[in-house]
Amino acid sequence: MKNRVCIFTGARPNFVKVAPIIRNIERTEDISYELVYAGRDDDPTLEPSLFSDLQMPRPDIFLGVDCENLNELTGRVMAEFERYLDSHPTDTVIVVDDLASTMAAAIVTKKHGLRLAHIVAGTRSFDINMPKEINRLVIDGLSDLLFTAGVGSSSIATREGAEMHKIYLVGNILMDSLRFNHQRWRRPACLEGIDEGRYLVFTVNRKVLISDHKKMQQMMATISHTAGDIPVIAPLRGEAYMLASECSSFRVLQSLPYLEFGYLTLHAMGIITDSGNVAEEATFNHVPCITLNSYTEHIETIKQGTNVLVGENVECLRESLSQLVKGEWKHGTLPDRWDGRTAERIVQTLLA
């Protein structure tokens, strides 16, 4: 009998990470899957091109949960996912990352006595005041299979008491999507008249950072001044888009489709971001990256890769960006198992 797998997703970035797993399952015997999304089928963050760009199907099931309050969201996802499991025979549930909805699905999975697999396990900020840190602790504590992206994450899981036979260092699943789409990237229209390797990319998503308008304005002014005549392309949305639009030297545009954003970051001179995912992809692409955060989920991007943390320190940002534009950046290497075969290792483990 086939191993029946539920792949649970809670937000847009999760789809980039589960697409390679779906492709591997579809060409593997003895395993089947259903793709479940916590949100609505008309979620505006899921642009029509997303699933075709990733060459994956839309979710089989939309739980329809849509609310801002994290505690309310957790409760509603738990209720809706319980209804799903009651009516859909399942052997294993795969969850990704550290969202409140991910934690909710993990709790319901174990209350049903099912096998729980966590992709990107063992990541920590060591700041218990962060809601996501609590989510990570709960999800990893419940998981039967902890799929980690690096040695550091595996060590964290071990120190926190996870049994060794539950921990699998499979590599970074994001690299599978980069490798798969390498020949499919599309040059975006915003690069018209701009040479490859002669522009910077700026992205910001953290609500805490965006809400501090004074700090954001200082950072953008620093980037603009230090970049000089180098174009700064800023694909943003919402409040970040409006704030960056006030900076006349930025080329601000709405967030790009996946295949266009992949091209943009691959061919950039450098990237300034607060996104861990973007920093990880920069390491794979050997593109210099400055992260506006005080920690990274994957220390490999700093120790081996092209990433540097500057937090929200404007002077550190200025110094790092100055080095970047002068071509004085460190040379990165690929961390162990960031080779584009992570999904293959995960599916093999599920079948073992």
XYZ file of C-alpha atoms in Angstrom:
352
model
C 0.000 0.000 0.000
C 1.235 3.492 -0.830
C 2.558 5.821 1.854
C -0.096 8.562 1.942
C 1.523 11.946 2.537
C -0.079 15.296 3.310
C 2.139 18.267 2.409
C 0.997 21.217 4.511
C 1.766 24.807 3.474
C 0.991 28.005 5.344
C 2.318 30.849 3.174
C 3.693 31.623 -0.292
C 7.401 30.885 0.475
C 6.468 27.323 1.492
C 5.517 26.454 -2.091
C 9.043 27.141 -3.348
C 10.284 24.573 -0.830
C 7.690 21.851 -1.438
C 7.711 22.033 -5.257
C 10.857 19.836 -5.531
C 9.338 17.298 -3.115
C 6.175 17.067 -5.195
C 8.205 16.495 -8.372
C 10.126 13.679 -6.676
C 7.002 12.054 -5.248
C 5.269 12.142 -8.630
C 8.022 10.029 -10.163
C 8.319 7.634 -7.226
C 6.253 4.499 -6.680
C 4.745 3.522 -3.321
C 4.024 7.101 -2.247
C 1.168 9.529 -2.939
C 0.403 13.028 -1.700
C -2.163 15.750 -1.227
C -1.165 19.397 -1.024
C -2.990 21.429 1.635
C -2.874 25.225 2.030
C -3.982 26.982 5.200
C -5.281 30.063 3.384
C -7.985 30.892 0.864
C -8.053 29.869 -2.773
C -8.130 33.580 -3.740
C -5.188 34.563 -1.535
C -3.716 37.690 -3.210
C -0.138 36.665 -2.303
C -0.452 33.627 -4.587
C -0.103 35.293 -7.975
C -1.539 33.307 -10.919
C 1.933 32.634 -12.333
C 3.352 31.137 -9.115
C 2.357 27.532 -9.663
C 3.158 27.512 -13.373
C 6.535 29.135 -12.639
C 7.280 26.419 -10.074
C 5.832 23.724 -12.363
C 3.661 22.365 -9.586
C -0.097 21.923 -9.109
C -2.286 24.251 -7.084
C -3.222 22.897 -3.647
C -5.768 20.087 -3.519
C -7.294 21.577 -0.373
C -7.613 25.203 0.834
C -8.495 25.410 4.531
C -9.719 28.981 4.018
C -8.207 30.492 7.175
C -7.595 34.234 6.855
C -6.896 36.323 9.962
C -4.135 38.542 11.359
C -4.160 37.533 15.033
C -1.697 34.654 15.469
C -3.556 32.985 18.330
C -6.830 33.085 16.426
C -5.093 31.797 13.308
C -3.552 28.917 15.258
C -6.916 27.850 16.654
C -8.719 28.066 13.342
C -6.031 26.134 11.458
C -6.104 23.432 14.137
C -9.872 23.076 13.767
C -9.839 23.029 9.960
C -6.839 20.710 9.671
C -8.428 18.293 12.133
C -11.475 18.127 9.866
C -9.161 17.419 6.945
C -7.365 14.552 8.692
C -10.680 13.077 9.873
C -11.804 12.689 6.267
C -8.520 12.051 4.406
C -6.533 8.904 5.282
C -2.951 10.010 5.932
C 0.239 8.290 7.069
C 2.686 11.208 7.156
C 2.300 14.979 7.357
C 5.114 17.179 6.032
C 5.342 20.728 7.400
C 7.745 23.484 6.373
C 9.432 26.298 8.297
C 8.052 27.979 11.407
C 4.707 29.722 10.889
C 1.872 29.731 13.419
C -0.168 27.688 10.944
C 2.719 25.200 10.655
C 2.764 24.748 14.426
C -1.012 24.282 14.431
C -0.800 21.551 11.803
C 2.047 19.858 13.706
C 0.018 19.721 16.939
C -3.049 18.260 15.208
C -0.888 15.708 13.374
C 0.544 14.297 16.590
C -2.836 14.316 18.337
C -3.957 12.018 15.505
C -0.957 9.759 16.120
C 0.508 10.346 12.663
C 4.137 10.627 11.592
C 5.305 14.257 11.425
C 8.175 15.392 9.188
C 9.626 18.911 9.532
C 11.543 20.468 6.658
C 14.091 23.124 7.693
C 14.237 21.785 11.241
C 16.729 22.942 13.859
C 16.741 26.645 12.944
C 16.910 29.032 15.900
C 17.259 32.751 16.621
C 17.672 32.027 20.382
C 15.231 34.883 21.043
C 12.280 33.359 22.915
C 10.376 36.637 22.540
C 9.975 35.926 18.826
C 6.716 34.068 18.054
C 8.484 32.052 15.353
C 11.046 30.806 17.867
C 8.262 29.301 19.960
C 6.798 27.733 16.825
C 10.178 26.174 15.969
C 10.605 24.670 19.416
C 7.130 23.145 19.389
C 7.342 21.772 15.846
C 10.795 20.223 16.322
C 9.768 18.785 19.685
C 6.821 16.991 18.085
C 8.507 15.836 14.880
C 9.387 12.227 14.101
C 11.631 13.236 11.194
C 13.746 16.397 11.429
C 15.130 17.330 8.016
C 17.933 19.842 8.551
C 19.722 22.081 6.053
C 23.146 22.080 7.696
C 25.435 20.772 10.413
C 24.568 23.723 12.656
C 20.857 22.946 12.574
C 21.490 19.264 13.226
C 23.642 20.166 16.250
C 20.907 22.403 17.640
C 18.327 19.625 17.331
C 20.705 17.215 19.083
C 21.449 19.629 21.942
C 17.738 20.112 22.511
C 17.232 16.413 23.013
C 16.110 15.083 19.645
C 17.100 11.444 19.194
C 19.826 10.940 16.600
C 17.761 8.536 14.518
C 15.185 11.296 13.940
C 17.657 13.826 12.507
C 18.530 13.813 8.792
C 20.958 16.317 7.286
C 19.430 16.558 3.811
C 20.625 19.999 2.686
C 18.792 23.173 1.759
C 15.581 22.521 -0.193
C 15.682 26.025 -1.733
C 18.694 24.975 -3.783
C 16.612 22.285 -5.492
C 14.343 24.971 -6.943
C 17.306 27.115 -8.020
C 18.969 24.190 -9.748
C 15.727 23.074 -11.431
C 14.918 26.549 -12.737
C 18.430 27.605 -13.751
C 17.604 27.528 -17.474
C 14.102 28.933 -16.964
C 14.801 32.331 -15.371
C 13.194 35.260 -17.226
C 14.893 38.651 -17.561
C 12.480 41.213 -16.058
C 11.536 44.392 -17.905
C 12.971 46.511 -15.064
C 16.486 45.599 -16.275
C 16.047 47.301 -19.625
C 19.136 49.410 -20.229
C 20.992 47.894 -17.259
C 23.930 45.527 -17.659
C 24.103 42.273 -15.727
C 26.228 42.591 -12.598
C 25.845 46.381 -12.538
C 22.896 46.815 -10.187
C 21.918 46.134 -6.583
C 18.731 44.447 -5.336
C 16.941 45.649 -2.204
C 14.136 43.694 -0.507
C 12.534 44.033 2.920
C 9.659 42.085 4.466
C 9.988 42.132 8.268
C 7.051 44.028 9.733
C 9.055 45.195 12.758
C 11.664 46.808 10.529
C 9.203 48.299 8.057
C 7.103 49.845 10.819
C 10.106 51.883 12.028
C 9.861 54.524 9.302
C 12.758 56.616 10.591
C 15.117 53.627 10.615
C 13.974 52.531 7.163
C 14.538 56.020 5.741
C 18.035 56.110 7.241
C 18.875 52.730 5.728
C 17.544 53.625 2.293
C 19.396 56.960 2.321
C 22.598 55.110 3.262
C 22.113 52.594 0.462
C 21.404 55.346 -2.051
C 24.437 57.422 -1.057
C 26.854 54.495 -0.904
C 25.650 52.948 -4.180
C 26.313 56.191 -6.023
C 25.402 55.755 -9.699
C 24.768 51.999 -9.335
C 21.016 51.358 -9.821
C 19.153 49.962 -6.789
C 16.212 47.832 -7.871
C 13.633 47.324 -5.129
C 10.834 44.791 -5.754
C 8.516 45.401 -2.789
C 4.917 45.354 -1.691
C 2.605 47.158 0.716
C 4.061 49.616 3.205
C 7.643 48.857 2.159
C 6.771 49.789 -1.424
C 5.316 53.140 -0.330
C 8.321 53.961 1.864
C 10.869 53.092 -0.811
C 8.941 55.125 -3.390
C 9.981 58.234 -1.447
C 13.626 57.470 -2.242
C 14.131 59.000 -5.687
C 17.287 57.019 -6.489
C 15.578 53.624 -6.022
C 13.878 51.870 -8.925
C 10.857 50.672 -6.970
C 8.483 48.107 -8.450
C 5.859 45.673 -7.273
C 7.101 42.220 -6.240
C 8.167 40.175 -9.251
C 6.994 36.720 -10.352
C 9.230 33.895 -9.130
C 11.124 33.298 -12.392
C 11.833 37.006 -12.878
C 12.956 37.546 -9.288
C 15.283 34.549 -9.635
C 16.923 36.140 -12.674
C 17.172 39.505 -10.925
C 19.031 38.153 -7.887
C 21.224 35.735 -9.867
C 22.716 38.503 -12.005
C 22.972 41.238 -9.358
C 26.193 42.884 -8.208
C 24.886 42.403 -4.685
C 21.761 42.088 -2.564
C 20.559 43.965 0.528
C 17.725 42.091 2.237
C 16.154 41.034 5.515
C 15.122 37.658 4.071
C 16.910 34.497 5.138
C 15.695 32.706 2.020
C 17.126 35.381 -0.277
C 20.455 35.243 1.592
C 20.589 31.457 1.222
C 19.916 31.693 -2.501
C 22.644 34.345 -2.796
C 25.139 31.903 -1.282
C 24.156 29.276 -3.859
C 24.527 31.846 -6.651
C 27.805 33.255 -5.234
C 26.285 36.759 -5.096
C 27.365 39.111 -2.261
C 24.565 39.590 0.266
C 24.028 42.031 3.154
C 21.335 40.937 5.600
C 19.470 43.522 7.679
C 19.066 41.209 10.633
C 20.940 40.287 13.793
C 20.827 36.537 13.194
C 20.572 34.007 10.401
C 18.663 30.733 10.327
C 21.602 29.119 8.522
C 25.022 30.108 9.845
C 26.543 28.397 6.785
C 25.659 31.465 4.702
C 28.096 33.475 6.819
C 30.810 30.934 7.635
C 31.034 29.539 4.092
C 28.757 31.639 1.938
C 28.509 35.200 0.687
C 26.308 36.585 3.453
C 27.142 39.251 6.062
C 24.886 40.364 8.930
C 24.625 44.080 9.697
C 21.432 44.083 11.755
C 19.789 47.503 11.715
C 23.090 49.313 12.228
C 23.343 52.042 9.589
C 27.122 52.419 9.931
C 27.681 48.664 9.497
C 25.422 48.793 6.448
C 27.466 51.649 4.986
C 30.781 49.879 5.569
C 29.623 46.563 4.112
C 27.989 48.124 1.064
C 31.089 50.209 0.435
C 33.174 47.022 0.338
C 30.638 45.382 -1.939
C 30.580 48.134 -4.580
C 34.400 48.277 -4.532
C 34.539 44.554 -5.360
C 36.216 43.692 -2.056
C 33.752 40.988 -1.005
C 34.687 37.595 0.393
C 34.576 34.500 -1.815
C 31.946 31.950 -0.784
C 31.737 28.195 -1.099
C 28.693 25.920 -1.103
C 27.763 24.352 2.240
C 27.538 20.578 2.466
C 24.566 19.092 0.578
C 23.393 22.400 -0.862
C 23.531 20.596 -4.177
C 19.942 20.557 -5.420
C 19.232 16.964 -4.346
C 17.580 17.616 -0.989
C 14.076 16.575 -2.087
C 15.443 13.280 -3.351
C 16.969 12.548 0.072
C 13.713 13.499 1.828
C 11.540 11.206 -0.293
C 14.002 8.321 0.122
C 13.825 8.788 3.894
C 10.022 8.819 3.860
C 10.048 5.465 2.089
C 12.681 3.856 4.347
